[in-house]
Coordinates of N, CA and C in Angstrom, one line a residue:
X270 N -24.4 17.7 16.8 CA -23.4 17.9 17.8 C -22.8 19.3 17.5
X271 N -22.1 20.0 18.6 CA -21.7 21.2 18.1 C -20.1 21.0 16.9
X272 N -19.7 20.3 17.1 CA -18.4 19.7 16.2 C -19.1 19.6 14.7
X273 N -20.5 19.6 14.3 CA -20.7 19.1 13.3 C -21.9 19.9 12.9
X274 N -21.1 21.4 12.3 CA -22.2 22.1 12.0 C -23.6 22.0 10.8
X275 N -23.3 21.1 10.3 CA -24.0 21.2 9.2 C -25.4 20.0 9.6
X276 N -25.2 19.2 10.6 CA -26.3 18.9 11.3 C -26.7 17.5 10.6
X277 N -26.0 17.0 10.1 CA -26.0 15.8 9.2 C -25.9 15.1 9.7
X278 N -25.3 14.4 10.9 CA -24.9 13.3 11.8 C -23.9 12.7 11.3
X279 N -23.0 12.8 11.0 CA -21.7 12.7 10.5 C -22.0 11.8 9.5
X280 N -22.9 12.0 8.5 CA -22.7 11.4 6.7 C -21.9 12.2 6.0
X281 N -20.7 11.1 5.5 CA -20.0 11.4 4.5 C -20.7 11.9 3.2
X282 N -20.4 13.1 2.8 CA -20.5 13.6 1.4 C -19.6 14.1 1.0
X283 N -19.8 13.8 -0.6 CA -18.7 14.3 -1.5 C -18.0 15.2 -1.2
X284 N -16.7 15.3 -1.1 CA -15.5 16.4 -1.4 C -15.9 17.7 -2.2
X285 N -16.0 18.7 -1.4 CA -15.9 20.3 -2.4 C -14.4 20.2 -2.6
X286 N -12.9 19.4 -2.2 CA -12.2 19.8 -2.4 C -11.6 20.7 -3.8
X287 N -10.9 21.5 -3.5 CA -10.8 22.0 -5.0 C -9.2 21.6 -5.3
X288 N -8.1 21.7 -4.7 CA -6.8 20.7 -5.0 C -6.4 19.4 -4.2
X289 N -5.3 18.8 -4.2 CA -5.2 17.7 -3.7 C -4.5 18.5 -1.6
X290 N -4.6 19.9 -1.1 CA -3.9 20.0 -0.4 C -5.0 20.1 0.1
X291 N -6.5 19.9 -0.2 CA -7.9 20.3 0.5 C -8.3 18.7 0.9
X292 N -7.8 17.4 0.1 CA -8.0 16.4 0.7 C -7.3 16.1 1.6
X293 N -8.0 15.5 2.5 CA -7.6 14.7 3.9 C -7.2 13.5 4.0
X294 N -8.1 12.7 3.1 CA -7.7 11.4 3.8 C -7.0 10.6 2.5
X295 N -6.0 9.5 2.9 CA -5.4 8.9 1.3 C -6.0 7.4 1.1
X296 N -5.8 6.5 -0.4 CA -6.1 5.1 -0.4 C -5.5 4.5 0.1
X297 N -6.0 3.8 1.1 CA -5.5 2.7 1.8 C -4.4 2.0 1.2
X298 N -4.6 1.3 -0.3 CA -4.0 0.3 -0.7 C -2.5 1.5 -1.3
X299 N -3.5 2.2 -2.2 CA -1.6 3.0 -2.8 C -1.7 4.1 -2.6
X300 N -1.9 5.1 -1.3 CA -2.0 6.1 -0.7 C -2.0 6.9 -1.4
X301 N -2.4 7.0 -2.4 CA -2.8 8.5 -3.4 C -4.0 9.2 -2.3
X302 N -3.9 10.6 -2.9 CA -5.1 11.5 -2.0 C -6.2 10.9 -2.1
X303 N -6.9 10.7 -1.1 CA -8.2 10.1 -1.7 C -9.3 10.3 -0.5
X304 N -10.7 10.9 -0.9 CA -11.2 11.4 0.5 C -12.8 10.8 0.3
X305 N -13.7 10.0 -0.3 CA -14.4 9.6 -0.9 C -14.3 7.8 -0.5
X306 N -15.4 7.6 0.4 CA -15.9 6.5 0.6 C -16.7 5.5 -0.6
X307 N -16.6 4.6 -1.5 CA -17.2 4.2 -2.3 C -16.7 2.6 -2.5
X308 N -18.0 1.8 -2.8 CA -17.4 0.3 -3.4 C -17.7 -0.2 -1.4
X309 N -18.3 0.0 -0.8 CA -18.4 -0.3 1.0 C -17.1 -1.3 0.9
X310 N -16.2 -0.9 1.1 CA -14.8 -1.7 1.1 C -15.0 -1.8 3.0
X311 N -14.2 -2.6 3.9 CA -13.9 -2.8 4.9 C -12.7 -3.0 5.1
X312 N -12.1 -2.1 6.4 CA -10.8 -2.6 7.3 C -10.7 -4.5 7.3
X313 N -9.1 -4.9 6.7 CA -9.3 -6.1 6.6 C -9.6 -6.6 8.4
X314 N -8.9 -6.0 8.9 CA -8.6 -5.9 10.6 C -10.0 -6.2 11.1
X315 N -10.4 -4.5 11.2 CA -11.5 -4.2 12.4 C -13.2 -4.3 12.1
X316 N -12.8 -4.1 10.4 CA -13.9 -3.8 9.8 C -15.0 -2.9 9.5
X317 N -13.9 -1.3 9.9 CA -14.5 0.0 9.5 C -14.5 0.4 8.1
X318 N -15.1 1.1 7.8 CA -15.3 1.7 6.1 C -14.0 2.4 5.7
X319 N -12.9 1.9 4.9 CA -11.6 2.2 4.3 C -11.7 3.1 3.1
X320 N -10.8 3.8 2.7 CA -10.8 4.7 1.6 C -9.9 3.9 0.5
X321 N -10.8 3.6 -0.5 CA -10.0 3.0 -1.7 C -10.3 3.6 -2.7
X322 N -9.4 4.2 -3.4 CA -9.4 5.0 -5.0 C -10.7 4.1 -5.9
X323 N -10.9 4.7 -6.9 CA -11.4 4.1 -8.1 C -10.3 3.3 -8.8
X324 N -8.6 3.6 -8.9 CA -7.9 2.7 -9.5 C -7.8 1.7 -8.7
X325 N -8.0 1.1 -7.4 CA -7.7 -0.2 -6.4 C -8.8 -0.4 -6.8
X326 N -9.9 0.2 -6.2 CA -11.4 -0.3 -6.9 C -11.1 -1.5 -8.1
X327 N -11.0 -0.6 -8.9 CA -11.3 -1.4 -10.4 C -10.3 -2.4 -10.3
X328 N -9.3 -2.4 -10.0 CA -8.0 -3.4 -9.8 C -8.4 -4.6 -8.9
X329 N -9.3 -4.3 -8.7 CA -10.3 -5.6 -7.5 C -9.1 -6.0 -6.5
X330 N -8.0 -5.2 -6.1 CA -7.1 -6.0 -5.3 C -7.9 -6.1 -4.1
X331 N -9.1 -5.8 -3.6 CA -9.5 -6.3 -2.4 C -10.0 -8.0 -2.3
X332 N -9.5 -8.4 -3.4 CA -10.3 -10.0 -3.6 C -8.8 -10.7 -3.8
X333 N -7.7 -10.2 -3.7 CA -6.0 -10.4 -3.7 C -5.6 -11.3 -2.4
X334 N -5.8 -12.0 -1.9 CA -5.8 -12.7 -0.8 C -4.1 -12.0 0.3
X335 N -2.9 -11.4 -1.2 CA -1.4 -10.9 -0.7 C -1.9 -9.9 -0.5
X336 N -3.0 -9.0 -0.6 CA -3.1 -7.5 -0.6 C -3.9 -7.4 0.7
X337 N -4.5 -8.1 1.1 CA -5.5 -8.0 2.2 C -4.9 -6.9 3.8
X338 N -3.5 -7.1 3.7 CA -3.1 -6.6 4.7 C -3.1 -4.8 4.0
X339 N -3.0 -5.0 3.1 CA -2.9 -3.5 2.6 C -4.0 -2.7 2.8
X340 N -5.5 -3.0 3.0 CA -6.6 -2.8 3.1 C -6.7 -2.8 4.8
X341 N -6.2 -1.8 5.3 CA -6.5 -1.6 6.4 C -6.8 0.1 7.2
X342 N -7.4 0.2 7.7 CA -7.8 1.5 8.0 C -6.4 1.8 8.9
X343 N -6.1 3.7 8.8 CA -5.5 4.2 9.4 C -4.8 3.7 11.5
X344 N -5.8 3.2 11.6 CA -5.5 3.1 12.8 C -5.0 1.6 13.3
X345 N -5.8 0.4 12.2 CA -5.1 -0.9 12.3 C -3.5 -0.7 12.0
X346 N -3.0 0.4 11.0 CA -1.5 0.2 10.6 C -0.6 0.9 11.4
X347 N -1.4 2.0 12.2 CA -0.4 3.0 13.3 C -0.4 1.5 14.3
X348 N -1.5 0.6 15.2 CA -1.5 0.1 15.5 C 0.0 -1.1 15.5
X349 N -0.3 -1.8 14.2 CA 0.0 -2.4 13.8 C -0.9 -4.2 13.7
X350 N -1.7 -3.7 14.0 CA -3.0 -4.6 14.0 C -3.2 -5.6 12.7
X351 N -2.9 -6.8 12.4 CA -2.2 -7.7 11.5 C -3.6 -9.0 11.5
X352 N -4.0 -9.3 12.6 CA -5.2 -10.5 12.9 C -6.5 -9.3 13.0
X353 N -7.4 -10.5 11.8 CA -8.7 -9.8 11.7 C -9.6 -9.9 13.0
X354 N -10.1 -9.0 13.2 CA -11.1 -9.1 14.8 C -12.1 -10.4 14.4
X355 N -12.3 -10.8 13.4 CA -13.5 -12.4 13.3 C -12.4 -13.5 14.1
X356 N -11.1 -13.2 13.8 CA -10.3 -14.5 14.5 C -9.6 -14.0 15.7
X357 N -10.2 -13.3 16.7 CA -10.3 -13.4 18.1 C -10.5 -13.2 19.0
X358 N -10.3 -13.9 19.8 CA -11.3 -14.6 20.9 C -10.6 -13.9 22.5
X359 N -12.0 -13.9 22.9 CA -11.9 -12.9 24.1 C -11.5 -13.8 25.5
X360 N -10.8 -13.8 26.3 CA -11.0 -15.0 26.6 C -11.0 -14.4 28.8
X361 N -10.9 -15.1 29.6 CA -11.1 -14.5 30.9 C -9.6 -13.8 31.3
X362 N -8.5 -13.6 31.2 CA -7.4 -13.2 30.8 C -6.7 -12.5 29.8
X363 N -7.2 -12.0 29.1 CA -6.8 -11.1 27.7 C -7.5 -11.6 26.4
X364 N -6.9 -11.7 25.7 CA -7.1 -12.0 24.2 C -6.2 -12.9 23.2
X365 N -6.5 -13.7 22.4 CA -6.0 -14.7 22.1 C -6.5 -15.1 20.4
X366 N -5.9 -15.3 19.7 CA -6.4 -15.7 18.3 C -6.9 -16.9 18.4
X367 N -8.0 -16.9 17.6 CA -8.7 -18.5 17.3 C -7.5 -19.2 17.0
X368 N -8.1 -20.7 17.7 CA -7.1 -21.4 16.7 C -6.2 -22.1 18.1
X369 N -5.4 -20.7 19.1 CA -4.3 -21.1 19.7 C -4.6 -21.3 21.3
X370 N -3.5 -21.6 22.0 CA -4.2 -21.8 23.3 C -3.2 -21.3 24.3
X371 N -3.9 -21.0 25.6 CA -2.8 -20.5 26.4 C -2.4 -21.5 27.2
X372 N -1.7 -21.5 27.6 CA -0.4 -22.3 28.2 C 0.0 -21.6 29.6

């Protein structure tokens, strides 16, 4: 695409960054700079590929059942997007979490 000169098809590779004002994107869980996809972590929400440091990494908080909300991609938390997309259901009138019923 012309947006994407290097002709890669938008694969993530490593950071040339050279300080932290060249990285872009932060860790999800304790928003240090962080621009490096690794460990295939998932949006607890939507289920896109999230940025988690090597210290959340190793801290296994994505197996934290209290942390889970913290593991959410940029756009579930501007959102405010709180129910994982597995628990809901499409229904002929809007949208509705598993589980509940419309009335």
């Amino acid at each position: 695409s012309a947006d994407n000169p290097d002709g890669d098809g938008g694969v993530v590779r490593k950071s040339k960054a050279k300080n932290k004002q060249d990285i872009r994107g932060n860790c999800c869980a304790c928003r240090k700079p962080w621009d490096r996809y690794i460990g295939k972590k998932k949006c607890y929400t939507c289920g896109v590929p999230i940025l988690l440091c090597d210290k959340c990494l190793t801290a296994k908080i994505h197996l934290d059942p209290t942390k889970l909300l913290s593991l959410r991609c940029p756009l579930c938390v501007e959102e405010d997007i709180t129910v994982p997309a597995s628990q809901v259901e499409f229904t002929d009138n809007g949208i509705q979490n598993k589980g509940t019923t419309n009335t």
